[in-house]
Structure formats: structure tokens, C-alpha cells
One Martini backbone bead per residue (centre of mass of N, CA, C, O) as a GRO file, in nm:
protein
  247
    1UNK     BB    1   3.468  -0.703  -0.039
    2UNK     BB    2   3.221  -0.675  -0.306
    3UNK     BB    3   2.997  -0.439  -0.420
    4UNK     BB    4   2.747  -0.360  -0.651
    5UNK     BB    5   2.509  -0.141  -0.746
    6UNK     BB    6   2.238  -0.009  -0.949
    7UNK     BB    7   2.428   0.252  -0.962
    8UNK     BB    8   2.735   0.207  -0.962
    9UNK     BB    9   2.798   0.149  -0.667
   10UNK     BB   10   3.083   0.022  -0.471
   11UNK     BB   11   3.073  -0.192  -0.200
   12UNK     BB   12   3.350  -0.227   0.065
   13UNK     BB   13   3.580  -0.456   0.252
   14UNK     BB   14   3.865  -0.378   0.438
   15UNK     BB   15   4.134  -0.644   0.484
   16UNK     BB   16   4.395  -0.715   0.774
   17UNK     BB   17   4.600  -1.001   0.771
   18UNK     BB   18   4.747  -1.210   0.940
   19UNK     BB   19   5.084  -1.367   0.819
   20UNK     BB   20   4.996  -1.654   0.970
   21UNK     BB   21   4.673  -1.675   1.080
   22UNK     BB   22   4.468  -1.497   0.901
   23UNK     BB   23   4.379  -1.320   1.081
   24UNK     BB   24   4.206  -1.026   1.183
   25UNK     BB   25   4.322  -0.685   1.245
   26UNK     BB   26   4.165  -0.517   1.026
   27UNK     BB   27   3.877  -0.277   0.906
   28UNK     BB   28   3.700  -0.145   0.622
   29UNK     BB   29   3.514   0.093   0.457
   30UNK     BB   30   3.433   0.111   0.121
   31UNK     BB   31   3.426   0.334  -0.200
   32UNK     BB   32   3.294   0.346  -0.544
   33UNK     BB   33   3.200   0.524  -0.756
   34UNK     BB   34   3.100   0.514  -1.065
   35UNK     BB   35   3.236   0.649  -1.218
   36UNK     BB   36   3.532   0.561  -1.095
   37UNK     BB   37   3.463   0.256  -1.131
   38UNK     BB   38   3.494   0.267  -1.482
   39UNK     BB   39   3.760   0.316  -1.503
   40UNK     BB   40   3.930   0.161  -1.290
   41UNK     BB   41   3.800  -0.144  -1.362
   42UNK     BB   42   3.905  -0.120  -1.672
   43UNK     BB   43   4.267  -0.061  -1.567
   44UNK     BB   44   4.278  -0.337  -1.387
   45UNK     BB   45   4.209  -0.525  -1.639
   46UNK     BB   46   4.440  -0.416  -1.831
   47UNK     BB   47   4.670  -0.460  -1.642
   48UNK     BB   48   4.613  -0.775  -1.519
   49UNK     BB   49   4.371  -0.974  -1.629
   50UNK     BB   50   4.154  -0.875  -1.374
   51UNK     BB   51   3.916  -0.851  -1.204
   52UNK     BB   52   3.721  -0.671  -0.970
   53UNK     BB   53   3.742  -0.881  -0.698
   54UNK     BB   54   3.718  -1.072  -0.441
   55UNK     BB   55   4.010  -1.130  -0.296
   56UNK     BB   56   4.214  -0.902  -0.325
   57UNK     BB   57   4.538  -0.770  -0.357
   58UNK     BB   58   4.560  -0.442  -0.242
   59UNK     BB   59   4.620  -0.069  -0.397
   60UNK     BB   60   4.528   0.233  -0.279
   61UNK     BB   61   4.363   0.506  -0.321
   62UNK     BB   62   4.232   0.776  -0.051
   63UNK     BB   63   3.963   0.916   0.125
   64UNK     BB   64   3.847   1.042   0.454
   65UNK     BB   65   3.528   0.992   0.598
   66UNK     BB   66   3.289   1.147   0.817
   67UNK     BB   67   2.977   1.023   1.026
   68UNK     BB   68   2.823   1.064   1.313
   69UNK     BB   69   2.639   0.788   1.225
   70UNK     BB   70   2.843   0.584   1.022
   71UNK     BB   71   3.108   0.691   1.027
   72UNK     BB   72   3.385   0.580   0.863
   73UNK     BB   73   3.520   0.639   0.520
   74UNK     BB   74   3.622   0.490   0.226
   75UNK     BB   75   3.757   0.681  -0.065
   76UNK     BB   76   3.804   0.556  -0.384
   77UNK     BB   77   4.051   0.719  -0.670
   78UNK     BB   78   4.297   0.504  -0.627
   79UNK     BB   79   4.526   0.238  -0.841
   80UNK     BB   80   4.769  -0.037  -0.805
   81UNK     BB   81   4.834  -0.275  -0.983
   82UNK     BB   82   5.114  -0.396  -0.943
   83UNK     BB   83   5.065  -0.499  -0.630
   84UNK     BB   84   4.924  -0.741  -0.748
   85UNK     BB   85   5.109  -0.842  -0.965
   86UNK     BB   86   5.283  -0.902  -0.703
   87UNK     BB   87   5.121  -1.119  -0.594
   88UNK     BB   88   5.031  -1.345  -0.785
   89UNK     BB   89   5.402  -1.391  -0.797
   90UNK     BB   90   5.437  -1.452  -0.523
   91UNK     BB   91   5.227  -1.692  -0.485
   92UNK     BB   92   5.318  -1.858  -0.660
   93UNK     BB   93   5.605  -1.917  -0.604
   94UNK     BB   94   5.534  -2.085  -0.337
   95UNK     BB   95   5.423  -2.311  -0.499
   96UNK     BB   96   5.672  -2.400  -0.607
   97UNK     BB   97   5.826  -2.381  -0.328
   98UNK     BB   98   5.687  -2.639  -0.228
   99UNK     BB   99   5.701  -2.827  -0.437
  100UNK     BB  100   6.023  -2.829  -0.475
  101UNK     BB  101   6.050  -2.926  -0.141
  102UNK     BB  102   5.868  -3.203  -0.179
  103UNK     BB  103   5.955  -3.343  -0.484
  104UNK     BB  104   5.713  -3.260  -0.691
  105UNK     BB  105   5.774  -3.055  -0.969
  106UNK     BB  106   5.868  -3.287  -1.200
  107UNK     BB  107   5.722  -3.578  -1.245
  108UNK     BB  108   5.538  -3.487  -1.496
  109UNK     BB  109   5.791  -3.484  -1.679
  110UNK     BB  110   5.969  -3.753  -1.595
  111UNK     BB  111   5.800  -3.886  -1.817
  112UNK     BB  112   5.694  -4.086  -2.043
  113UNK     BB  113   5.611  -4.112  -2.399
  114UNK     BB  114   5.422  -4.278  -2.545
  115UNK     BB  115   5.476  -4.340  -2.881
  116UNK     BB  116   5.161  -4.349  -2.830
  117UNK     BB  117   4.895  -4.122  -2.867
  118UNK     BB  118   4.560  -4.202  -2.862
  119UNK     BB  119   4.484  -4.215  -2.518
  120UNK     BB  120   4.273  -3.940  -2.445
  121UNK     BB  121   4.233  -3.803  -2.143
  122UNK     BB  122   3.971  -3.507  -2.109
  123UNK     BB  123   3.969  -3.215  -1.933
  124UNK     BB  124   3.648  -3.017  -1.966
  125UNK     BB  125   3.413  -2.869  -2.120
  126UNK     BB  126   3.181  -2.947  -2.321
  127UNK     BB  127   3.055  -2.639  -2.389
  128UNK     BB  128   3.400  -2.566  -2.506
  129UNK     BB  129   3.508  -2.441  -2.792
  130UNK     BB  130   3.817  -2.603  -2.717
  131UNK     BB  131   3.689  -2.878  -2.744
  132UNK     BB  132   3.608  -2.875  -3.030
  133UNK     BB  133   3.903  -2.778  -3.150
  134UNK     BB  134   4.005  -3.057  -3.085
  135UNK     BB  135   3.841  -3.272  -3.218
  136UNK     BB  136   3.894  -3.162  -3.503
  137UNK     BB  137   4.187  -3.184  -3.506
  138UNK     BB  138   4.200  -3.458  -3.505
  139UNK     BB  139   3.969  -3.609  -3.704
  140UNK     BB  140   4.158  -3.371  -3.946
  141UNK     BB  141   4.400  -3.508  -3.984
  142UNK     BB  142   4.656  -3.574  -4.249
  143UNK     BB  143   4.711  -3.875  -4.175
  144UNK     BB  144   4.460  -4.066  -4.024
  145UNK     BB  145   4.462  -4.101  -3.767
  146UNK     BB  146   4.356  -4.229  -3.430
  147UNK     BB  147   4.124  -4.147  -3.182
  148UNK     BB  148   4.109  -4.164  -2.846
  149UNK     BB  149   3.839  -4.038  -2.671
  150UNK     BB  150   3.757  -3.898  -2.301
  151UNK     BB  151   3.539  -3.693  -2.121
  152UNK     BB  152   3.593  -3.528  -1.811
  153UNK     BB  153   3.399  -3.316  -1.662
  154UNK     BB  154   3.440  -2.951  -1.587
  155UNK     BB  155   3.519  -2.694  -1.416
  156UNK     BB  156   3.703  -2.394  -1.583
  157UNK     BB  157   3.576  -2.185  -1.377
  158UNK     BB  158   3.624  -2.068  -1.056
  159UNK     BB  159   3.582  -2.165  -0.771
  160UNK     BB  160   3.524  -2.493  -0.833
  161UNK     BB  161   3.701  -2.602  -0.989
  162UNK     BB  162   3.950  -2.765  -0.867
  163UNK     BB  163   3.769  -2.977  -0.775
  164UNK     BB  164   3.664  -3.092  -1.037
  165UNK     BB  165   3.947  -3.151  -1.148
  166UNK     BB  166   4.016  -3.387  -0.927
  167UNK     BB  167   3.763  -3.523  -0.975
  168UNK     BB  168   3.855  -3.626  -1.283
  169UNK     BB  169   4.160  -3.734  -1.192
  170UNK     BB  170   4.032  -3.977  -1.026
  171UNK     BB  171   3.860  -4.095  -1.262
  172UNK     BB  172   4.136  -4.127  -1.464
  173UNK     BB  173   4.259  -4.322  -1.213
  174UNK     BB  174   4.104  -4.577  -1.246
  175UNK     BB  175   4.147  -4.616  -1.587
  176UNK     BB  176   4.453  -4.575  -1.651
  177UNK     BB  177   4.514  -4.812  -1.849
  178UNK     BB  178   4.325  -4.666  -2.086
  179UNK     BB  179   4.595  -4.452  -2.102
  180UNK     BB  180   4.811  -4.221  -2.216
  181UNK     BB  181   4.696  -3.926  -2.163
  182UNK     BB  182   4.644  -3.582  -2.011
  183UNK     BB  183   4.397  -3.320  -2.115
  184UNK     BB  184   4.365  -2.964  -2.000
  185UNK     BB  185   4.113  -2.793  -2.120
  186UNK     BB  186   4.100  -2.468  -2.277
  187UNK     BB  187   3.965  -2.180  -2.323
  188UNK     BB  188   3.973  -1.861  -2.299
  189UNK     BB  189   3.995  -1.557  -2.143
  190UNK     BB  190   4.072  -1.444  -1.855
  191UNK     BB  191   4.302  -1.436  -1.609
  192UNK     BB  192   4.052  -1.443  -1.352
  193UNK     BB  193   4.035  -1.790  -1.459
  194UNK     BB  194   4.348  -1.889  -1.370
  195UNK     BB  195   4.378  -1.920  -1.064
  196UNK     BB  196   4.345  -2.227  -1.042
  197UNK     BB  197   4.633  -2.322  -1.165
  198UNK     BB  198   4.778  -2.222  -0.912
  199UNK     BB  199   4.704  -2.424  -0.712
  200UNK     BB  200   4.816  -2.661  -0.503
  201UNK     BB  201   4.644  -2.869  -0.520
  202UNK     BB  202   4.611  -2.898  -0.842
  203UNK     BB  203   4.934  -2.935  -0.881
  204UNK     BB  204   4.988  -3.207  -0.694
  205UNK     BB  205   4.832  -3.390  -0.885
  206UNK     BB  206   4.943  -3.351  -1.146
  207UNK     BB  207   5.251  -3.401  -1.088
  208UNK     BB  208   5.171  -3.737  -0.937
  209UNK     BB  209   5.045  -3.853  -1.197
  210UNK     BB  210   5.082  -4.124  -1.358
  211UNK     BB  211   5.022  -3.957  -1.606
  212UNK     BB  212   5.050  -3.758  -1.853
  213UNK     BB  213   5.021  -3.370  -1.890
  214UNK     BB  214   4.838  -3.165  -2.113
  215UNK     BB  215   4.863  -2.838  -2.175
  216UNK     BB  216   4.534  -2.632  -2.257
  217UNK     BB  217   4.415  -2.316  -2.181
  218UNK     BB  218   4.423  -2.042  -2.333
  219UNK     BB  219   4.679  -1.885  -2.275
  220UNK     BB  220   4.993  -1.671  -2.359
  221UNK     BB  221   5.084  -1.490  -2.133
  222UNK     BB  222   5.030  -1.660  -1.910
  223UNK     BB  223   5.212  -1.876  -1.668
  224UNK     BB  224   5.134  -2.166  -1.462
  225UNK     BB  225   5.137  -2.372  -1.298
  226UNK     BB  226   5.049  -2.623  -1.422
  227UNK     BB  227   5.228  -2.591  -1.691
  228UNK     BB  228   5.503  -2.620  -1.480
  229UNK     BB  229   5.420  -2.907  -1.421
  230UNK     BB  230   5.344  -3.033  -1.645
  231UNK     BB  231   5.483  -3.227  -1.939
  232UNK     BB  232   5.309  -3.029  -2.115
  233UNK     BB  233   5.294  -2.734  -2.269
  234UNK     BB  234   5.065  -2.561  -2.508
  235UNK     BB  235   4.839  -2.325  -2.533
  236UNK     BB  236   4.579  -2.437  -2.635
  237UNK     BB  237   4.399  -2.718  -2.792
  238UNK     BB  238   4.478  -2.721  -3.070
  239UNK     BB  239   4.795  -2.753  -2.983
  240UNK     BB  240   4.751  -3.013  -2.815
  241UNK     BB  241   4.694  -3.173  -3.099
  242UNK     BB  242   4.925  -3.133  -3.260
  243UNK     BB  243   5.081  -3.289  -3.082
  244UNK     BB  244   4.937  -3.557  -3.057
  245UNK     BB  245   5.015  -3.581  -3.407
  246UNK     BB  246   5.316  -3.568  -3.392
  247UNK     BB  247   5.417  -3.770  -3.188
   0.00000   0.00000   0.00000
């Protein structure tokens, strides 16, 4: 748990959970004075392209504080990002081997593109600049092609994203015969905006989804679990639309 308060000072709760059942075996609180927040978090930022918040599994340097009132606390002086960096591409590995083992993680590589693809439903945020960049790239293409696009709005950052996303999933399951192909667009940001991508349960809906999906979630040095289950990864929204524009 992460809380910064209006001092610049974040106050921190350290949990260390059973590697099975992942009940809580030992916990401790813990500060980052507001200066040493200010380097650490802008460096654990840069070095992996994700904020310092909660849920994160981290590697601290501390020194160990005892108040006879208020009991022992730990004061973080330093952080080792690669720590994390190993940690987000174990748990990704892990969702890949599962997948793997399930015999789903080629299933929407394995569809045949239909020779058109101009009936496109689209799961993004309706007011996401990628999604306007696609459909500008679509309706401007060089060739006077006609594409019919649906979207089917979606949270695409976020605890709810997840969620939202098998949920427009779902809605067009329902309409499948009216599409060609599922477009999953976002703008840039963080990466870590790009958590919900790594997710099993939404890598196995889109795995198993009946129509291709090709990914342009907007960042292009992180490749997603998502990317990776896709019938076609994009870097971009714009990508996207160039993909089926040649097509």
C-alpha cells in the first residue's frame, strides 16, 4: 500500500506473502521522506516505465527505525528497479505458460484473414486521441476505400480496464457475423497503463475470440501478453489502420 500525503511524504505498508496461497506471512510499515520520494519515484519511473504504486513487487534499501510509542518503522533510502523489471516479466511468462499449456495462445493467430476487412468493430475510449487517429487514417486513405467501423467503448487504463474490455468483447460476440475483424486501440501513456494487457483472463478471451484481433495499444518498446495472443500486433492506432488499408 502507497499513500503520499500533502507533505510530499509517502507512507507505505511492506507485505510479504505465501508464494502458494498468498496469505499475508509478515508485513511492516514504511516512509519515503518527500525529498528522497522525489528522486526515487522519478527514477524507478524512468528506469521502468512505471509509477511507484501499490501492488508493486518491489526490492528496497532501508535503515530500521524504533520509537518506543509507535514501534519499528522502515525508512526507504534506495530502490532497485531491475528487481521489478524481473518480476513483471516473470508474472507475464507465467500468464504465457498457462496459456500455452491451456492450447490457446495461438487459437486467434491460427484465423485466416478475411480477403476484406472493412468491417471493423473497434474496442477504445471514445475520447482517445489513438482512436481518432485511426479513424482519420481510415476515412483519408490514398486508395478512396470504404471501411465501416463500430466502437464499442471501453476503460483502456486502470484497476477496471480488464473488465471493460471482455466486456465490449462480449458485445461484439453477440454480433460477430456483422465483422471482419476486432481492432483493440489506445493512445500512448505509461507503461504502467499497460498492466490490464498482461491479464490472463483478458489474453484467453481474445485468444479464443472467433474473429481476429489486432492489437495498436501505443507503446512500442513493452510487447503485451495481449500483442502476443493477437492475430496481428500494430505499434500504434495508426498502424492499425495502415494494416487494413493494405490488406
Amino acid at each position: 500500500d502507497v499513500r503520499r500525503n500533502r507533505n510530499g511524504h509517502c507512507y507505505l505498508e511492506f507485505l510479504e506473502k505465501d508464494s502458494v496461497d498468498q496469505s499475508i506471512v509478515a508485513k511492516a510499515r514504511g516512509v519515503i521522506w518527500s525529498n528522497v520520494y522525489e528522486m526515487l519515484s522519478a527514477y524507478f519511473l524512468n528506469e521502468t516505465g512505471q509509477q511507484f504504486t501499490s501492488g508493486l513487487n518491489v526490492l528496497v534499501c532501508v535503515s530500521v527505525t524504533f520509537h518506543e510509542l509507535y514501534g519499528y518503522s522502515l525508512t526507504v533510502v534506495d530502490i532497485d528497479p531491475t528487481f521489478t523489471l524481473g518480476e513483471i516479466a516473470r508474472n507475464r511468462q507465467i500468464v504465457l505458460n498457462r496459456l500455452e499449456e491451456e492450447g490457446v495462445l495461438t487459437l486467434n493467430k491460427e484465423l485466416k484473414l478475411p480477403e476484406l476487412t472493412n468491417r471493423i468493430a473497434v474496442i477504445s475510449s471514445p475520447t482517445a486521441a489513438g482512436f481518432e487517429d485511426f479513424r482519420d487514417q481510415l476515412d483519408n486513405n490514398p486508395n478512396g476505400f470504404v471501411f465501416y467501423t463500430k466502437l464499442f467503448p471501453a476503460i483502456m487504463q486502470g484497476d477496471r480496464s480488464e473488465s471493460s474490455i471482455i466486456a465490449a468483447l462480449e458485445q461484439i460476440y453477440t454480433y460477430k457475423n456483422h465483422f471482419d475483424v476486432v481492432a483493440i486501440i489506445r493512445g500512448g501513456g505509461a507503461s504502467a497503463d499497460l498492466n490490464c494487457f498482461d491479464s490472463y483472463l483478458l489474453a484467453n478471451n481474445v485468444a479464443q475470440f472467433p474473429l481476429p484481433v489486432v492489437s495498436g495499444i501505443g507503446h512500442e518498446r513493452d510487447v503485451t501478453v495481449l500483442d502476443i495472443v493477437s492475430h496481428t500486433r500494430a505499434k500504434t492506432p495508426t498502424a492499425v489502420a495502415e494494416f487494413f488499408i493494405a490488406h
